[in-house]
Short mmCIF file of C-alpha atoms and ligand atoms in Angstrom, two decimals:
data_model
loop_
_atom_site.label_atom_id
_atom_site.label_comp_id
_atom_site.label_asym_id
_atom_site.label_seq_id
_atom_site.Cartn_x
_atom_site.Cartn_y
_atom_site.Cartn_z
CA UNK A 1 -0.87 -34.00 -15.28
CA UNK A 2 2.71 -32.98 -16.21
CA UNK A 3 4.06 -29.55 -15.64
CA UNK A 4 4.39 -29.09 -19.52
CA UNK A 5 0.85 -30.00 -20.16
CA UNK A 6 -0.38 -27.95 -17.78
CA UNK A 7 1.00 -25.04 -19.23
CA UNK A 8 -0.01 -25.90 -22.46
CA UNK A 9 -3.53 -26.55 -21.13
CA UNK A 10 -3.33 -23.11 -19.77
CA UNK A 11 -1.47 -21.82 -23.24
CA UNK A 12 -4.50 -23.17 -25.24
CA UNK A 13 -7.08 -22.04 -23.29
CA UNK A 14 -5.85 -18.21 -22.72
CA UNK A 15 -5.38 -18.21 -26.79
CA UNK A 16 -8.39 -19.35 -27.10
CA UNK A 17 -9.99 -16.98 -24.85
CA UNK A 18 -9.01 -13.95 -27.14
CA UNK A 19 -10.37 -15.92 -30.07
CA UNK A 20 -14.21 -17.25 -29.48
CA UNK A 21 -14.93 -17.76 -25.55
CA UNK A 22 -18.31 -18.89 -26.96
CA UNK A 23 -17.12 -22.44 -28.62
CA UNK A 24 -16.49 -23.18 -25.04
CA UNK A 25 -18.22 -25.38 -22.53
CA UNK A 26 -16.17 -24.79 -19.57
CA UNK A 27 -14.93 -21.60 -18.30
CA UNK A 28 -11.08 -20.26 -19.13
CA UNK A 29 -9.42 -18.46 -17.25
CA UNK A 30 -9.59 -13.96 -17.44
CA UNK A 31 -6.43 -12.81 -16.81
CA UNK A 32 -6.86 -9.20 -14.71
CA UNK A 33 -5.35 -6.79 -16.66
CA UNK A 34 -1.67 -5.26 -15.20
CA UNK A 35 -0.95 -1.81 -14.87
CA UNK A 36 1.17 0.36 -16.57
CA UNK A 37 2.41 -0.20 -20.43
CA UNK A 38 3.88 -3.36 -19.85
CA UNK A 39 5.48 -5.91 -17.96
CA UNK A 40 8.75 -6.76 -16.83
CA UNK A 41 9.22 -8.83 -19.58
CA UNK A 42 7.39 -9.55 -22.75
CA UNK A 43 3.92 -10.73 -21.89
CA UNK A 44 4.44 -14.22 -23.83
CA UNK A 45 7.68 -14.73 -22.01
CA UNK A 46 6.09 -13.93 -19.09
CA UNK A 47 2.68 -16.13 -19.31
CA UNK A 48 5.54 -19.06 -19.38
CA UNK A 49 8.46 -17.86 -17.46
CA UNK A 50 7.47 -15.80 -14.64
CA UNK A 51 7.87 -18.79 -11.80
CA UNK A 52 11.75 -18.82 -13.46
CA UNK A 53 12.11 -15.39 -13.28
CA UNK A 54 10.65 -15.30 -9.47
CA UNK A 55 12.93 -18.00 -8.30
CA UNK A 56 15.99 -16.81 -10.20
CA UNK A 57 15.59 -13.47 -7.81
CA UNK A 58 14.42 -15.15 -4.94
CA UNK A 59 17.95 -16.74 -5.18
CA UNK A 60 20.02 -13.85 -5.73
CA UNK A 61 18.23 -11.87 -3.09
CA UNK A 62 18.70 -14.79 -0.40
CA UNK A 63 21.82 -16.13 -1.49
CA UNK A 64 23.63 -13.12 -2.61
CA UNK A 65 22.09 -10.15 -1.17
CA UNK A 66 21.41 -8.79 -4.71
CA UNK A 67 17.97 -6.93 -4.46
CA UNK A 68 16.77 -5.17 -8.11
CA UNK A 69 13.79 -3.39 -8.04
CA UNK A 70 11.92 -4.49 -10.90
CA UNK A 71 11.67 -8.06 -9.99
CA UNK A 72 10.76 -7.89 -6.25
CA UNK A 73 7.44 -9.86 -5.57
CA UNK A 74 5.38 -6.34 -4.31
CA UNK A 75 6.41 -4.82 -7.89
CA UNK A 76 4.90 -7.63 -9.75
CA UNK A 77 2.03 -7.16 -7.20
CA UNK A 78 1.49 -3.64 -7.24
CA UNK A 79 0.91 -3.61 -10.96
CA UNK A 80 -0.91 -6.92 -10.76
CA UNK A 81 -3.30 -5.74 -7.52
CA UNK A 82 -6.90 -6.34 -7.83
CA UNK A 83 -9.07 -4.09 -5.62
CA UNK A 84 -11.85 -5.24 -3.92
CA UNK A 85 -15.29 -3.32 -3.71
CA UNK A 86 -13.37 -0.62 -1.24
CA UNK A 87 -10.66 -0.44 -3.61
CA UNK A 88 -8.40 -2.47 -0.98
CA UNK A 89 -6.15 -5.09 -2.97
CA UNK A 90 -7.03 -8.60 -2.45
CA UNK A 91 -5.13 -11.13 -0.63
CA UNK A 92 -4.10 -14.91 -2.10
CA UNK A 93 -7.50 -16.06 -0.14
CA UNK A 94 -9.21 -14.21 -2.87
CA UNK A 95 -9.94 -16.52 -5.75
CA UNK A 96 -9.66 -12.95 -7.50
CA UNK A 97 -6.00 -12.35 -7.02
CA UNK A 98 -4.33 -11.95 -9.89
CA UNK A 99 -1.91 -15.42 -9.08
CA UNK A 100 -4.76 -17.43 -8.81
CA UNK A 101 -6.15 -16.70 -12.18
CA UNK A 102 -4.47 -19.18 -14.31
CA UNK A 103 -3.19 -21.27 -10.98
CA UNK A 104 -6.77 -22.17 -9.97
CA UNK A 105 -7.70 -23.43 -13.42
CA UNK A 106 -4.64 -25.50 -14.01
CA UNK A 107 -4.19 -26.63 -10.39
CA UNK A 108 -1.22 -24.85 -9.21
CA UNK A 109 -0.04 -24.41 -5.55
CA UNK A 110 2.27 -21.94 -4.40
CA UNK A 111 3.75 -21.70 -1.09
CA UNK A 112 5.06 -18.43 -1.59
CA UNK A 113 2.16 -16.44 0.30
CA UNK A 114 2.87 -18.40 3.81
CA UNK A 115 6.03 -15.68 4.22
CA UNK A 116 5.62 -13.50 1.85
CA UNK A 117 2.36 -10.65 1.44
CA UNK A 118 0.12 -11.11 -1.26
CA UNK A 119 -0.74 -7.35 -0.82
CA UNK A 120 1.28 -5.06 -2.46
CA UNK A 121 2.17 -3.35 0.61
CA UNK A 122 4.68 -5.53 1.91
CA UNK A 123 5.24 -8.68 0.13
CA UNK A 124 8.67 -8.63 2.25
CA UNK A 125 8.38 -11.87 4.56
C1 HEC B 201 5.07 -1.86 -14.41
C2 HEC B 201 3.96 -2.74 -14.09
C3 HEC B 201 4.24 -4.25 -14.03
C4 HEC B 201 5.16 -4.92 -13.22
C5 HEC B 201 6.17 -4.34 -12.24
C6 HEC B 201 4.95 -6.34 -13.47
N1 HEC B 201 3.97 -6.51 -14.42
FE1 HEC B 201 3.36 -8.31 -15.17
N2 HEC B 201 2.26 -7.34 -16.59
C7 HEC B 201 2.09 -5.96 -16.68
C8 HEC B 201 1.37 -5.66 -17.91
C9 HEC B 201 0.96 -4.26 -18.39
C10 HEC B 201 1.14 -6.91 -18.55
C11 HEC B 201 0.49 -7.16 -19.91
C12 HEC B 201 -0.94 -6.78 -19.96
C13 HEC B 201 -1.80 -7.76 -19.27
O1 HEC B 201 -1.89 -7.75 -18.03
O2 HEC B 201 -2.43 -8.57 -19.97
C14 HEC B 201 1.68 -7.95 -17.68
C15 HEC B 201 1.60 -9.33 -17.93
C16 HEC B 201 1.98 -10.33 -17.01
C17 HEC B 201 1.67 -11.74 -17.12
C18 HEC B 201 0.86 -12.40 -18.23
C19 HEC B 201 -0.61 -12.13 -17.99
C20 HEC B 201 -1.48 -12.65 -19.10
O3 HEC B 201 -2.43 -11.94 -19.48
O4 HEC B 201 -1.27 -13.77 -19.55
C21 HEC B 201 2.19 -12.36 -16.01
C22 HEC B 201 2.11 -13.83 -15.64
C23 HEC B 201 2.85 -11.33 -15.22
N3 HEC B 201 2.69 -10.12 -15.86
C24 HEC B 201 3.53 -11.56 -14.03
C25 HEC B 201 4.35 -10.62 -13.41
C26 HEC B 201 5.33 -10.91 -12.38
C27 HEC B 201 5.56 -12.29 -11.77
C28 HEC B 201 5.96 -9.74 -12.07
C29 HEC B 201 7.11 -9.50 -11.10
C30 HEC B 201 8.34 -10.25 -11.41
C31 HEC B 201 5.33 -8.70 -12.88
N4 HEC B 201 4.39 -9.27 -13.69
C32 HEC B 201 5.66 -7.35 -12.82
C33 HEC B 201 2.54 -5.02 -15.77
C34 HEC B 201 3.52 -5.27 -14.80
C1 HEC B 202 -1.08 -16.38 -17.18
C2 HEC B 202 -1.41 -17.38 -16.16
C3 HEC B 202 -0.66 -17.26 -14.83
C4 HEC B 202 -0.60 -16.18 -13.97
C5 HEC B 202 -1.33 -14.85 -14.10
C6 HEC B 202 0.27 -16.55 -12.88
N1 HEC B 202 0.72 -17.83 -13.06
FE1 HEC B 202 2.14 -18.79 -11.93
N2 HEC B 202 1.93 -20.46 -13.09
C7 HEC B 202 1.08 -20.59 -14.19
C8 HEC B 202 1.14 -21.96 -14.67
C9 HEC B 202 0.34 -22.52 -15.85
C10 HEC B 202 2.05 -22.65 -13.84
C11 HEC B 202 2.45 -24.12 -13.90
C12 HEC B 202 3.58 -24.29 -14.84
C13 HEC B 202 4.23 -25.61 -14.63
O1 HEC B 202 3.62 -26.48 -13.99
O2 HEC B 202 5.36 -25.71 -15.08
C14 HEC B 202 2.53 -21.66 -12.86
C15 HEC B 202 3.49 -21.94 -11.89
C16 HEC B 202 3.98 -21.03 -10.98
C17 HEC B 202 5.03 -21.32 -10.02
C18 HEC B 202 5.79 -22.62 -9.89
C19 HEC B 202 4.96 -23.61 -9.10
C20 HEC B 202 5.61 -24.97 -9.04
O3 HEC B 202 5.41 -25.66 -8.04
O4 HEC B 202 6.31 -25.34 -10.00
C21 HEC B 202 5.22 -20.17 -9.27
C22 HEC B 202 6.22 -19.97 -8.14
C23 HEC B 202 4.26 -19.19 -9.75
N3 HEC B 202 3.53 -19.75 -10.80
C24 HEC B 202 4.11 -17.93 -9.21
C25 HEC B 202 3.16 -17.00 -9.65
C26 HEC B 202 2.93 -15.74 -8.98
C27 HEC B 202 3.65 -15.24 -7.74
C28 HEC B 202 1.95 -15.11 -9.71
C29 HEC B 202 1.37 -13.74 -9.46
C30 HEC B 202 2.34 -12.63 -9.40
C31 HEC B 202 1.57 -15.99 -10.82
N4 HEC B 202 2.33 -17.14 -10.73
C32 HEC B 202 0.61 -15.72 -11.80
C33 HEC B 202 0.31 -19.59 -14.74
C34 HEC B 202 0.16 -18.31 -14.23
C1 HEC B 203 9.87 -19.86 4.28
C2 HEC B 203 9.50 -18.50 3.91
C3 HEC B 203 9.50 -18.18 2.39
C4 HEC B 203 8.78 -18.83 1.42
C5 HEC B 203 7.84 -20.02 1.54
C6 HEC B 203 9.07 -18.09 0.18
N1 HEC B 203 9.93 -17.07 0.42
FE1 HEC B 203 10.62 -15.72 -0.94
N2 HEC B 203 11.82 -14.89 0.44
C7 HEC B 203 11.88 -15.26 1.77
C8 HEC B 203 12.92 -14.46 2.43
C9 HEC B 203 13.29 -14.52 3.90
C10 HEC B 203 13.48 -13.60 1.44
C11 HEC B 203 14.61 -12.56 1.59
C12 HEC B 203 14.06 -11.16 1.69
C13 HEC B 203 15.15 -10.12 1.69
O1 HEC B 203 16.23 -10.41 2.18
O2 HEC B 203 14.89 -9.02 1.13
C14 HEC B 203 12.75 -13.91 0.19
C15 HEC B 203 12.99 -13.25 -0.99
C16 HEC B 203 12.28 -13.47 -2.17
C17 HEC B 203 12.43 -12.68 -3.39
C18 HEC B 203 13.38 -11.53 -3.65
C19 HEC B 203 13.09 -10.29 -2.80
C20 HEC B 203 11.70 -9.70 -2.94
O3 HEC B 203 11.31 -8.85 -2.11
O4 HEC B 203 10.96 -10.03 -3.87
C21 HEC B 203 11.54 -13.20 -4.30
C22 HEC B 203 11.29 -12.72 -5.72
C23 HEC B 203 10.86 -14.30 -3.65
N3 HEC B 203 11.34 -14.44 -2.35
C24 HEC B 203 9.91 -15.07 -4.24
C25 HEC B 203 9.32 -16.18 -3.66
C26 HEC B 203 8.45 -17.09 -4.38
C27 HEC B 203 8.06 -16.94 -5.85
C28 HEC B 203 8.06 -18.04 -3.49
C29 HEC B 203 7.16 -19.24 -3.75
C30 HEC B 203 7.64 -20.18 -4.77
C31 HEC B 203 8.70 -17.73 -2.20
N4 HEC B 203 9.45 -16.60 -2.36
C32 HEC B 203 8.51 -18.45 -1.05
C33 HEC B 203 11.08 -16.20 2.40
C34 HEC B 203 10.24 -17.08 1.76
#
């Protein structure tokens, strides 16, 4: 499938989700709900932009030692933690984890947790 219809697979079925999860025969993805009041960005913008916004900083910080806060990979994972039964955040091997929600469903494989932490801890490879 193409990257577009992916996402618009993905688009259709989150929308839908909100509307009637009933007229459904196969299951949609939940989204886990972030912390805080909001994201980064606006939620929209971020449902389809976030892999832009990740690699635009992953560039700066490796290219030109520019490191902002906000859009470091454990800030987007310490609002975005899901916590296990001991209240420990899952890792990427959890089908749980809050980047595997929507990338499960529509097939999506990231390299990014083979340096970095997909624990809020230290996501710093
Ligand atoms: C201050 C806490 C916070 C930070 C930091 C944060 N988020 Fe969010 N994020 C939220 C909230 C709150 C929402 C909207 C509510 C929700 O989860 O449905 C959200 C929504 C999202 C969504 C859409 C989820 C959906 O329901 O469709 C994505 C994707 C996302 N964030 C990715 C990221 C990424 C990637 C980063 C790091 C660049 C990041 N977030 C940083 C709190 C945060
Ligand atoms: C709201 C659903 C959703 C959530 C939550 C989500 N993603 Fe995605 N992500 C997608 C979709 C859909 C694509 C594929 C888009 C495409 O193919 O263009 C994607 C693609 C990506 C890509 C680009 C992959 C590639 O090879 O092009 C990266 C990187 C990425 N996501 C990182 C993350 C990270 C890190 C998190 C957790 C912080 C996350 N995503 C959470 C839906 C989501
Ligand atoms: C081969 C190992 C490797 C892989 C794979 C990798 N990164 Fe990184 N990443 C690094 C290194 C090294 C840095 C620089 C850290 C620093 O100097 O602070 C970095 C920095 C970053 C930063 C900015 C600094 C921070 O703490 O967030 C982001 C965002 C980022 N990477 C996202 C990603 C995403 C998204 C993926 C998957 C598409 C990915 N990385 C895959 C090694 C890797």
């Amino acid at each position: 499938m193409t990257k577009i219809g992916k996402l618009l697979m993905v688009l259709l079925l989150l929308s839908a989700g909100s509307a009637s999860a009933a007229d459904w025969k196969v299951p949609f993805p939940s989204v886990p709900k972030g912390d805080g009041e909001a994201c980064v960005r606006d939620t929209a913008f971020m449902r389809t932009n976030h892999m832009e916004l990740l690699l635009h900083q992953r560039d700066e910080t490796v290219h030109q030692g520019v490191r902002p806060k906000q859009t470091a990979l454990t800030e987007c994972l310490t609002c975005h933690a899901v916590k296990d039964q001991a209240a420990k955040p899952v890792t990427y091997k959890d089908p749980k984890h809050f980047c595997r929600a929507c990338h499960d469903y529509a097939a999506v494989s990231i390299d990014c947790f083979s340096c970095h932490n997909s624990a809020p801890e230290s996501s710093k490879p």
